[in-house]
């Protein structure tokens, strides 16, 4: 019993450490810019189009970081610790430095760090859960981005009351405190596997390389990019969009943290979806929910509409990643790393294009209505195509 209890404690330590890690790397390092952008716009430090460029530089950094992970041979705990420390420093730097060029470098570097930390912390955490026979705790790990986003939304706006410099520095100090709390836990990564546990997840029984499997892989990569484009416009500009629609209202600052809070139940529910459910159908449903969330901010630009839209956009956010990665393993088994890399790159390209498309158009027209409708259409198209791919597969199996 003592061994079982020790395993359970170790699993929870690993899951909670990775949860905090993703909260810092993703919620603070990657998405703090969303609540800070309207403050910087109000102070006249940025124009909307320049804000879109900074956002895309961050997503470009994430893309480069993600595709470089396969070539990095450094231990996971060192990558995680280094990435977390750098994230805190980069956040503080946004408040200390004042030129657009320096901000661009800092946001791109923060994107690289968030990708490295996400990939290596995920690998470390999932391995520890496998070693302690606690794979169900994976959902806890992926609540981290939602918790971090909620923190940036609530604290970023409050700290920003003293100016954007204070906001950025305050978020950087918060990151340092959180990193200090979990720093030592990553030493557990070099412990041997517990007795009776498995050192790695069992190999997935992927189908032989066939024309249908290759076709499914191509569809996964292409359609996953639509998810990156479809959500990122709202995720980058939500407070700005809400302030345009609800001038003078105190509510716009709360829609972003609501988006983050919605991620938490979505991650927990998504992680418990039965493995035999078809990932393409789950992705079709998740894309449709996000498309509806984006449309609500255009069709119903009220407090209620933005609140519901934030919930519908947030709940499937990490579930989409989970289902896509599961489908890659269905297609390639334990050799899925390459396909996951291509899919992540496609998602990253969608994220880079989104702000570059939306910000100049919104600045010229004075409204995000058209960019949001295009984003919703991209998500709806992805939902329909995933459903068609799933339906075609069912028909093929029937014969």
Tab-separated table of C-alpha atoms in Angstrom:
chain	number	residue	atom	x	y	z
A	1	UNK	CA	0.000	0.000	0.000
A	2	UNK	CA	2.849	2.392	0.849
A	3	UNK	CA	4.283	1.932	-2.675
A	4	UNK	CA	0.900	2.666	-4.222
A	5	UNK	CA	0.491	5.747	-2.054
A	6	UNK	CA	3.982	6.958	-2.963
A	7	UNK	CA	3.234	6.466	-6.643
A	8	UNK	CA	0.011	8.422	-6.290
A	9	UNK	CA	1.740	11.314	-4.548
A	10	UNK	CA	4.462	11.307	-7.176
A	11	UNK	CA	1.862	11.371	-9.951
A	12	UNK	CA	0.065	14.324	-8.423
A	13	UNK	CA	3.356	16.166	-7.860
A	14	UNK	CA	4.260	15.688	-11.513
A	15	UNK	CA	0.792	16.628	-12.804
A	16	UNK	CA	0.541	19.770	-10.664
A	17	UNK	CA	4.113	20.822	-11.492
A	18	UNK	CA	3.375	20.506	-15.209
A	19	UNK	CA	0.072	22.328	-14.749
A	20	UNK	CA	1.909	25.306	-13.193
A	21	UNK	CA	4.607	25.030	-15.862
A	22	UNK	CA	2.088	25.341	-18.703
A	23	UNK	CA	0.306	28.148	-16.841
A	24	UNK	CA	3.556	30.134	-16.842
A	25	UNK	CA	4.809	29.236	-20.319
A	26	UNK	CA	1.491	29.419	-22.171
A	27	UNK	CA	-0.830	31.540	-20.042
A	28	UNK	CA	1.726	34.174	-19.032
A	29	UNK	CA	4.581	33.871	-21.517
A	30	UNK	CA	2.475	33.409	-24.613
A	31	UNK	CA	-0.924	34.978	-23.927
A	32	UNK	CA	-0.190	37.850	-21.509
A	33	UNK	CA	-0.065	40.071	-24.584
A	34	UNK	CA	-3.848	39.758	-25.049
A	35	UNK	CA	-4.910	41.692	-21.897
A	36	UNK	CA	-1.893	44.011	-22.127
A	37	UNK	CA	-2.573	45.047	-25.754
A	38	UNK	CA	-5.569	47.344	-25.058
A	39	UNK	CA	-3.566	49.074	-22.306
A	40	UNK	CA	-0.652	49.687	-24.668
A	41	UNK	CA	-3.056	50.911	-27.346
A	42	UNK	CA	-4.672	53.311	-24.868
A	43	UNK	CA	-1.261	54.639	-23.835
A	44	UNK	CA	-0.405	55.275	-27.489
A	45	UNK	CA	2.613	52.973	-27.398
A	46	UNK	CA	1.220	50.829	-30.199
A	47	UNK	CA	-1.138	51.050	-33.140
A	48	UNK	CA	-3.447	48.118	-33.770
A	49	UNK	CA	-1.540	46.959	-36.861
A	50	UNK	CA	1.754	47.017	-34.928
A	51	UNK	CA	0.066	44.993	-32.184
A	52	UNK	CA	-0.875	42.398	-34.774
A	53	UNK	CA	2.758	42.206	-35.908
A	54	UNK	CA	3.962	41.622	-32.329
A	55	UNK	CA	1.360	38.890	-31.874
A	56	UNK	CA	2.411	37.161	-35.078
A	57	UNK	CA	6.088	37.374	-34.085
A	58	UNK	CA	5.199	35.512	-30.899
A	59	UNK	CA	3.397	32.835	-32.893
A	60	UNK	CA	6.311	32.681	-35.334
A	61	UNK	CA	8.569	32.029	-32.358
A	62	UNK	CA	6.234	29.267	-31.203
A	63	UNK	CA	6.326	27.716	-34.667
A	64	UNK	CA	10.144	27.802	-34.792
A	65	UNK	CA	10.384	26.447	-31.265
A	66	UNK	CA	8.013	23.581	-32.017
A	67	UNK	CA	9.776	22.439	-35.195
A	68	UNK	CA	13.206	22.646	-33.508
A	69	UNK	CA	12.305	20.345	-30.617
A	70	UNK	CA	13.181	17.151	-32.489
A	71	UNK	CA	16.779	18.338	-32.936
A	72	UNK	CA	17.349	19.184	-29.246
A	73	UNK	CA	19.160	16.561	-27.176
A	74	UNK	CA	19.121	18.369	-23.802
A	75	UNK	CA	17.409	16.718	-20.818
A	76	UNK	CA	13.739	17.600	-20.404
A	77	UNK	CA	14.152	19.020	-16.887
A	78	UNK	CA	16.900	21.382	-18.085
A	79	UNK	CA	14.801	22.569	-21.031
A	80	UNK	CA	11.788	23.151	-18.802
A	81	UNK	CA	13.719	25.020	-16.117
A	82	UNK	CA	15.630	27.128	-18.608
A	83	UNK	CA	12.504	27.943	-20.589
A	84	UNK	CA	10.556	28.934	-17.478
A	85	UNK	CA	13.329	31.205	-16.165
A	86	UNK	CA	13.677	32.821	-19.596
A	87	UNK	CA	9.902	33.344	-19.806
A	88	UNK	CA	9.900	35.319	-16.554
A	89	UNK	CA	12.836	37.459	-17.715
A	90	UNK	CA	11.190	38.122	-21.093
A	91	UNK	CA	7.974	39.271	-19.395
A	92	UNK	CA	9.905	41.726	-17.226
A	93	UNK	CA	11.776	42.881	-20.329
A	94	UNK	CA	8.513	43.968	-21.966
A	95	UNK	CA	8.110	46.503	-19.151
A	96	UNK	CA	11.749	47.602	-18.984
A	97	UNK	CA	12.453	48.061	-22.709
A	98	UNK	CA	10.504	50.533	-24.801
A	99	UNK	CA	11.287	50.161	-28.502
A	100	UNK	CA	9.151	48.254	-30.978
A	101	UNK	CA	12.199	46.308	-32.188
A	102	UNK	CA	13.053	45.123	-28.674
A	103	UNK	CA	9.413	44.164	-28.065
A	104	UNK	CA	9.413	42.160	-31.299
A	105	UNK	CA	12.549	40.253	-30.247
A	106	UNK	CA	11.130	39.611	-26.770
A	107	UNK	CA	7.779	38.355	-28.072
A	108	UNK	CA	9.438	36.071	-30.644
A	109	UNK	CA	11.762	34.676	-27.962
A	110	UNK	CA	8.795	34.155	-25.624
A	111	UNK	CA	7.118	32.138	-28.369
A	112	UNK	CA	10.166	29.890	-28.720
A	113	UNK	CA	10.311	29.364	-24.936
A	114	UNK	CA	6.600	28.534	-24.702
A	115	UNK	CA	6.939	25.874	-27.416
A	116	UNK	CA	10.017	24.303	-25.843
A	117	UNK	CA	8.459	24.239	-22.387
A	118	UNK	CA	5.146	22.889	-23.681
A	119	UNK	CA	6.775	20.031	-25.583
A	120	UNK	CA	9.369	19.021	-22.977
A	121	UNK	CA	7.105	19.477	-19.946
A	122	UNK	CA	4.386	17.451	-21.663
A	123	UNK	CA	6.835	14.644	-22.429
A	124	UNK	CA	8.279	14.679	-18.897
A	125	UNK	CA	4.877	14.808	-17.227
A	126	UNK	CA	3.218	12.129	-19.344
A	127	UNK	CA	6.193	9.809	-18.788
A	128	UNK	CA	5.974	10.307	-15.028
A	129	UNK	CA	2.250	9.557	-15.117
A	130	UNK	CA	2.941	6.377	-17.094
A	131	UNK	CA	5.623	5.348	-14.590
A	132	UNK	CA	3.186	5.789	-11.705
A	133	UNK	CA	0.235	4.185	-13.526
A	134	UNK	CA	-1.790	7.421	-13.407
A	135	UNK	CA	-2.447	8.388	-17.068
A	136	UNK	CA	-5.879	9.815	-16.180
A	137	UNK	CA	-4.133	12.798	-14.539
A	138	UNK	CA	-3.079	14.048	-17.986
A	139	UNK	CA	-6.171	16.263	-17.979
A	140	UNK	CA	-4.794	18.066	-14.911
A	141	UNK	CA	-1.620	18.976	-16.817
A	142	UNK	CA	-3.553	20.565	-19.680
A	143	UNK	CA	-5.666	22.764	-17.424
A	144	UNK	CA	-2.471	24.815	-17.007
A	145	UNK	CA	-2.912	27.080	-20.053
A	146	UNK	CA	-6.450	27.937	-18.931
A	147	UNK	CA	-5.318	28.764	-15.396
A	148	UNK	CA	-2.518	30.935	-16.754
A	149	UNK	CA	-4.816	32.752	-19.167
A	150	UNK	CA	-7.302	33.443	-16.369
A	151	UNK	CA	-4.473	34.850	-14.241
A	152	UNK	CA	-3.214	37.115	-17.020
A	153	UNK	CA	-6.720	38.390	-17.651
A	154	UNK	CA	-7.492	39.173	-14.020
A	155	UNK	CA	-4.066	40.411	-12.931
A	156	UNK	CA	-2.934	41.982	-16.198
A	157	UNK	CA	-5.832	44.409	-16.262
A	158	UNK	CA	-5.453	45.236	-12.556
A	159	UNK	CA	-1.695	45.751	-12.753
A	160	UNK	CA	-2.147	47.678	-15.973
A	161	UNK	CA	-4.010	50.316	-13.968
A	162	UNK	CA	-0.541	51.559	-13.024
A	163	UNK	CA	0.553	51.442	-16.661
A	164	UNK	CA	1.663	48.741	-19.055
A	165	UNK	CA	5.226	48.759	-17.669
A	166	UNK	CA	3.941	47.828	-14.203
A	167	UNK	CA	1.654	45.215	-15.744
A	168	UNK	CA	4.443	43.444	-17.627
A	169	UNK	CA	6.882	43.586	-14.702
A	170	UNK	CA	4.198	42.373	-12.281
A	171	UNK	CA	3.400	39.384	-14.493
A	172	UNK	CA	7.114	38.612	-14.757
A	173	UNK	CA	7.479	38.656	-10.966
A	174	UNK	CA	4.439	36.369	-10.661
A	175	UNK	CA	6.077	33.976	-13.126
A	176	UNK	CA	9.284	33.948	-11.051
A	177	UNK	CA	7.340	33.106	-7.881
A	178	UNK	CA	5.473	30.243	-9.569
A	179	UNK	CA	8.685	28.883	-11.111
A	180	UNK	CA	10.385	28.903	-7.686
A	181	UNK	CA	7.540	26.838	-6.224
A	182	UNK	CA	7.971	23.969	-8.699
A	183	UNK	CA	11.686	24.189	-9.509
A	184	UNK	CA	12.808	21.229	-7.363
A	185	UNK	CA	10.013	18.899	-8.505
A	186	UNK	CA	11.652	18.411	-11.893
A	187	UNK	CA	14.509	16.566	-10.183
A	188	UNK	CA	12.041	13.649	-9.967
A	189	UNK	CA	12.413	13.120	-13.696
A	190	UNK	CA	15.576	11.044	-13.304
A	191	UNK	CA	14.097	8.614	-10.777
A	192	UNK	CA	13.747	4.998	-11.954
A	193	UNK	CA	10.295	3.712	-12.812
A	194	UNK	CA	8.280	2.430	-9.878
A	195	UNK	CA	7.860	-1.281	-9.418
A	196	UNK	CA	5.176	-2.767	-11.621
A	197	UNK	CA	4.848	0.344	-13.752
A	198	UNK	CA	5.520	0.795	-17.410
A	199	UNK	CA	8.338	3.103	-18.486
A	200	UNK	CA	6.490	4.229	-21.565
A	201	UNK	CA	2.968	4.060	-22.896
A	202	UNK	CA	2.175	0.925	-24.852
A	203	UNK	CA	2.668	1.084	-28.571
A	204	UNK	CA	-0.400	2.054	-30.522
A	205	UNK	CA	-1.456	-0.413	-33.119
A	206	UNK	CA	-1.247	1.912	-36.095
A	207	UNK	CA	-2.415	0.728	-39.497
A	208	UNK	CA	0.096	-0.141	-42.179
A	209	UNK	CA	1.219	2.700	-44.391
A	210	UNK	CA	-1.535	2.758	-46.947
A	211	UNK	CA	-3.123	5.211	-49.306
A	212	UNK	CA	-6.035	5.774	-46.904
A	213	UNK	CA	-3.720	6.346	-43.919
A	214	UNK	CA	-1.613	8.824	-45.908
A	215	UNK	CA	-4.771	10.616	-47.009
A	216	UNK	CA	-6.012	10.825	-43.408
A	217	UNK	CA	-2.630	12.207	-42.306
A	218	UNK	CA	-2.737	14.914	-44.990
A	219	UNK	CA	-6.247	15.895	-43.948
A	220	UNK	CA	-5.204	16.059	-40.277
A	221	UNK	CA	-2.275	18.378	-41.010
A	222	UNK	CA	-4.299	20.664	-43.304
A	223	UNK	CA	-7.386	20.914	-41.088
A	224	UNK	CA	-5.400	21.401	-37.890
A	225	UNK	CA	-4.026	24.582	-39.456
A	226	UNK	CA	-7.599	25.896	-39.780
A	227	UNK	CA	-7.966	25.580	-36.000
A	228	UNK	CA	-4.866	27.726	-35.479
A	229	UNK	CA	-6.209	30.442	-37.767
A	230	UNK	CA	-9.794	30.201	-36.542
A	231	UNK	CA	-9.279	30.792	-32.833
A	232	UNK	CA	-6.245	33.077	-32.810
A	233	UNK	CA	-7.943	36.303	-33.954
A	234	UNK	CA	-10.323	36.229	-30.996
A	235	UNK	CA	-7.598	34.942	-28.660
A	236	UNK	CA	-5.314	37.847	-29.612
A	237	UNK	CA	-7.792	40.721	-29.770
A	238	UNK	CA	-10.736	39.699	-27.527
A	239	UNK	CA	-10.442	42.608	-25.012
A	240	UNK	CA	-9.999	45.097	-27.883
A	241	UNK	CA	-13.013	43.663	-29.750
A	242	UNK	CA	-15.169	43.736	-26.622
A	243	UNK	CA	-14.183	47.316	-25.782
A	244	UNK	CA	-15.143	48.432	-29.283
A	245	UNK	CA	-18.561	46.767	-28.941
A	246	UNK	CA	-19.177	47.805	-25.308
A	247	UNK	CA	-17.596	51.259	-24.864
A	248	UNK	CA	-17.466	52.377	-21.251
A	249	UNK	CA	-18.493	48.977	-19.891
A	250	UNK	CA	-16.332	47.325	-17.172
A	251	UNK	CA	-17.095	43.843	-18.572
A	252	UNK	CA	-14.645	43.594	-21.518
A	253	UNK	CA	-11.718	42.903	-19.163
A	254	UNK	CA	-13.478	39.778	-17.826
A	255	UNK	CA	-14.136	37.945	-21.103
A	256	UNK	CA	-10.481	36.918	-21.520
A	257	UNK	CA	-10.195	35.318	-18.051
A	258	UNK	CA	-13.560	33.643	-18.737
A	259	UNK	CA	-12.033	32.134	-21.879
A	260	UNK	CA	-9.182	30.799	-19.736
A	261	UNK	CA	-11.482	29.349	-17.075
A	262	UNK	CA	-13.503	27.558	-19.770
A	263	UNK	CA	-10.344	25.738	-20.888
A	264	UNK	CA	-10.093	23.960	-17.526
A	265	UNK	CA	-13.268	21.800	-17.700
A	266	UNK	CA	-12.691	21.329	-21.426
A	267	UNK	CA	-9.242	19.828	-20.764
A	268	UNK	CA	-10.542	17.531	-18.019
A	269	UNK	CA	-13.507	16.344	-20.091
A	270	UNK	CA	-11.440	15.905	-23.250
A	271	UNK	CA	-8.856	13.782	-21.443
A	272	UNK	CA	-11.623	11.407	-20.315
A	273	UNK	CA	-13.146	10.911	-23.783
A	274	UNK	CA	-13.078	7.135	-24.425
A	275	UNK	CA	-10.174	6.111	-26.600
A	276	UNK	CA	-12.478	4.217	-28.994
A	277	UNK	CA	-14.404	7.383	-29.920
A	278	UNK	CA	-13.339	8.606	-33.344
A	279	UNK	CA	-11.025	11.603	-32.993
A	280	UNK	CA	-12.138	13.116	-36.310
A	281	UNK	CA	-15.743	13.262	-35.159
A	282	UNK	CA	-14.640	14.762	-31.821
A	283	UNK	CA	-12.617	17.355	-33.731
A	284	UNK	CA	-15.606	18.167	-35.939
A	285	UNK	CA	-17.716	18.863	-32.855
A	286	UNK	CA	-14.971	20.912	-31.178
A	287	UNK	CA	-14.418	23.034	-34.309
A	288	UNK	CA	-18.162	23.662	-34.580
A	289	UNK	CA	-18.302	24.852	-30.951
A	290	UNK	CA	-15.445	27.266	-31.535
A	291	UNK	CA	-17.010	28.548	-34.762
A	292	UNK	CA	-20.240	29.271	-32.881
A	293	UNK	CA	-18.256	31.042	-30.159
A	294	UNK	CA	-16.587	33.322	-32.717
A	295	UNK	CA	-19.890	34.068	-34.500
A	296	UNK	CA	-21.583	35.054	-31.236
A	297	UNK	CA	-19.182	37.971	-30.763
A	298	UNK	CA	-20.329	39.320	-34.141
A	299	UNK	CA	-24.011	38.403	-34.165
A	300	UNK	CA	-24.678	39.159	-30.482
A	301	UNK	CA	-22.179	41.832	-29.351
A	302	UNK	CA	-23.572	42.121	-25.827
A	303	UNK	CA	-22.301	41.071	-22.407
A	304	UNK	CA	-24.213	37.793	-22.716
A	305	UNK	CA	-23.019	37.171	-26.286
A	306	UNK	CA	-19.364	37.767	-25.456
A	307	UNK	CA	-19.612	35.633	-22.305
A	308	UNK	CA	-21.122	32.681	-24.166
A	309	UNK	CA	-18.707	33.162	-27.040
A	310	UNK	CA	-15.730	33.094	-24.641
A	311	UNK	CA	-17.000	29.872	-23.056
A	312	UNK	CA	-17.578	28.147	-26.400
A	313	UNK	CA	-14.191	29.226	-27.736
A	314	UNK	CA	-12.319	28.209	-24.586
A	315	UNK	CA	-13.785	24.823	-23.715
A	316	UNK	CA	-12.523	22.976	-26.830
A	317	UNK	CA	-9.158	24.810	-26.906
A	318	UNK	CA	-6.832	22.166	-25.418
A	319	UNK	CA	-9.265	19.336	-26.232
A	320	UNK	CA	-8.630	20.020	-29.939
A	321	UNK	CA	-4.895	19.546	-29.402
A	322	UNK	CA	-5.494	16.346	-27.443
A	323	UNK	CA	-7.799	14.841	-30.097
A	324	UNK	CA	-5.414	15.796	-32.919
A	325	UNK	CA	-2.450	14.186	-31.151
A	326	UNK	CA	-4.514	11.068	-30.451
A	327	UNK	CA	-5.415	10.821	-34.129
A	328	UNK	CA	-1.756	11.119	-35.097
A	329	UNK	CA	-1.019	8.149	-32.828
A	330	UNK	CA	-3.910	6.255	-34.393
A	331	UNK	CA	-2.338	6.733	-37.800
A	332	UNK	CA	1.343	6.249	-36.950
A	333	UNK	CA	1.460	4.584	-33.516
A	334	UNK	CA	4.725	5.210	-31.649
A	335	UNK	CA	6.202	6.634	-34.873
A	336	UNK	CA	3.788	9.583	-34.726
A	337	UNK	CA	6.393	12.225	-33.813
A	338	UNK	CA	6.888	13.334	-37.419
A	339	UNK	CA	3.167	13.655	-38.084
A	340	UNK	CA	2.688	15.550	-34.811
A	341	UNK	CA	5.479	17.890	-35.883
A	342	UNK	CA	3.857	18.584	-39.264
A	343	UNK	CA	0.465	19.149	-37.601
A	344	UNK	CA	1.962	21.519	-35.012
A	345	UNK	CA	3.714	23.432	-37.787
A	346	UNK	CA	0.431	23.757	-39.683
A	347	UNK	CA	-1.305	25.041	-36.539
A	348	UNK	CA	1.543	27.507	-36.050
A	349	UNK	CA	1.212	28.850	-39.593
A	350	UNK	CA	-2.497	29.446	-38.997
A	351	UNK	CA	-1.680	31.391	-35.831
A	352	UNK	CA	0.909	33.530	-37.607
A	353	UNK	CA	-1.448	34.441	-40.460
A	354	UNK	CA	-4.424	35.307	-38.227
A	355	UNK	CA	-3.226	38.569	-36.607
A	356	UNK	CA	-1.436	39.697	-39.791
A	357	UNK	CA	-4.739	39.319	-41.646
A	358	UNK	CA	-7.042	40.719	-38.966
A	359	UNK	CA	-5.239	43.747	-37.541
A	360	UNK	CA	-4.688	45.750	-40.765
A	361	UNK	CA	-8.246	45.013	-41.936
A	362	UNK	CA	-9.722	46.035	-38.590
A	363	UNK	CA	-7.635	49.212	-38.514
A	364	UNK	CA	-8.839	50.191	-42.000
A	365	UNK	CA	-12.519	49.371	-41.417
A	366	UNK	CA	-12.709	50.241	-37.718
A	367	UNK	CA	-14.216	46.830	-36.915
A	368	UNK	CA	-13.205	43.200	-36.397
A	369	UNK	CA	-16.499	41.976	-37.851
A	370	UNK	CA	-15.121	40.757	-41.211
A	371	UNK	CA	-11.959	39.088	-39.804
A	372	UNK	CA	-14.071	37.280	-37.196
A	373	UNK	CA	-16.537	36.034	-39.799
A	374	UNK	CA	-13.631	34.707	-41.892
A	375	UNK	CA	-12.233	32.964	-38.785
A	376	UNK	CA	-15.617	31.417	-38.002
A	377	UNK	CA	-15.925	30.257	-41.614
A	378	UNK	CA	-12.490	28.590	-41.398
A	379	UNK	CA	-13.532	26.703	-38.250
A	380	UNK	CA	-16.881	25.726	-39.776
A	381	UNK	CA	-15.116	24.480	-42.901
A	382	UNK	CA	-12.770	22.418	-40.736
A	383	UNK	CA	-15.728	20.934	-38.863
A	384	UNK	CA	-17.521	19.951	-42.070
A	385	UNK	CA	-14.402	18.451	-43.636
A	386	UNK	CA	-13.510	16.437	-40.525
A	387	UNK	CA	-17.076	15.082	-40.508
A	388	UNK	CA	-16.778	14.171	-44.199
A	389	UNK	CA	-13.418	12.432	-43.668
A	390	UNK	CA	-14.930	10.474	-40.766
A	391	UNK	CA	-18.003	9.562	-42.847
A	392	UNK	CA	-15.856	8.437	-45.770
A	393	UNK	CA	-13.790	6.274	-43.437
A	394	UNK	CA	-16.939	4.647	-42.041
A	395	UNK	CA	-18.163	3.839	-45.548
A	396	UNK	CA	-14.751	2.412	-46.467
A	397	UNK	CA	-14.788	0.142	-43.411
A	398	UNK	CA	-18.299	-1.054	-44.235
A	399	UNK	CA	-17.014	-2.451	-47.522
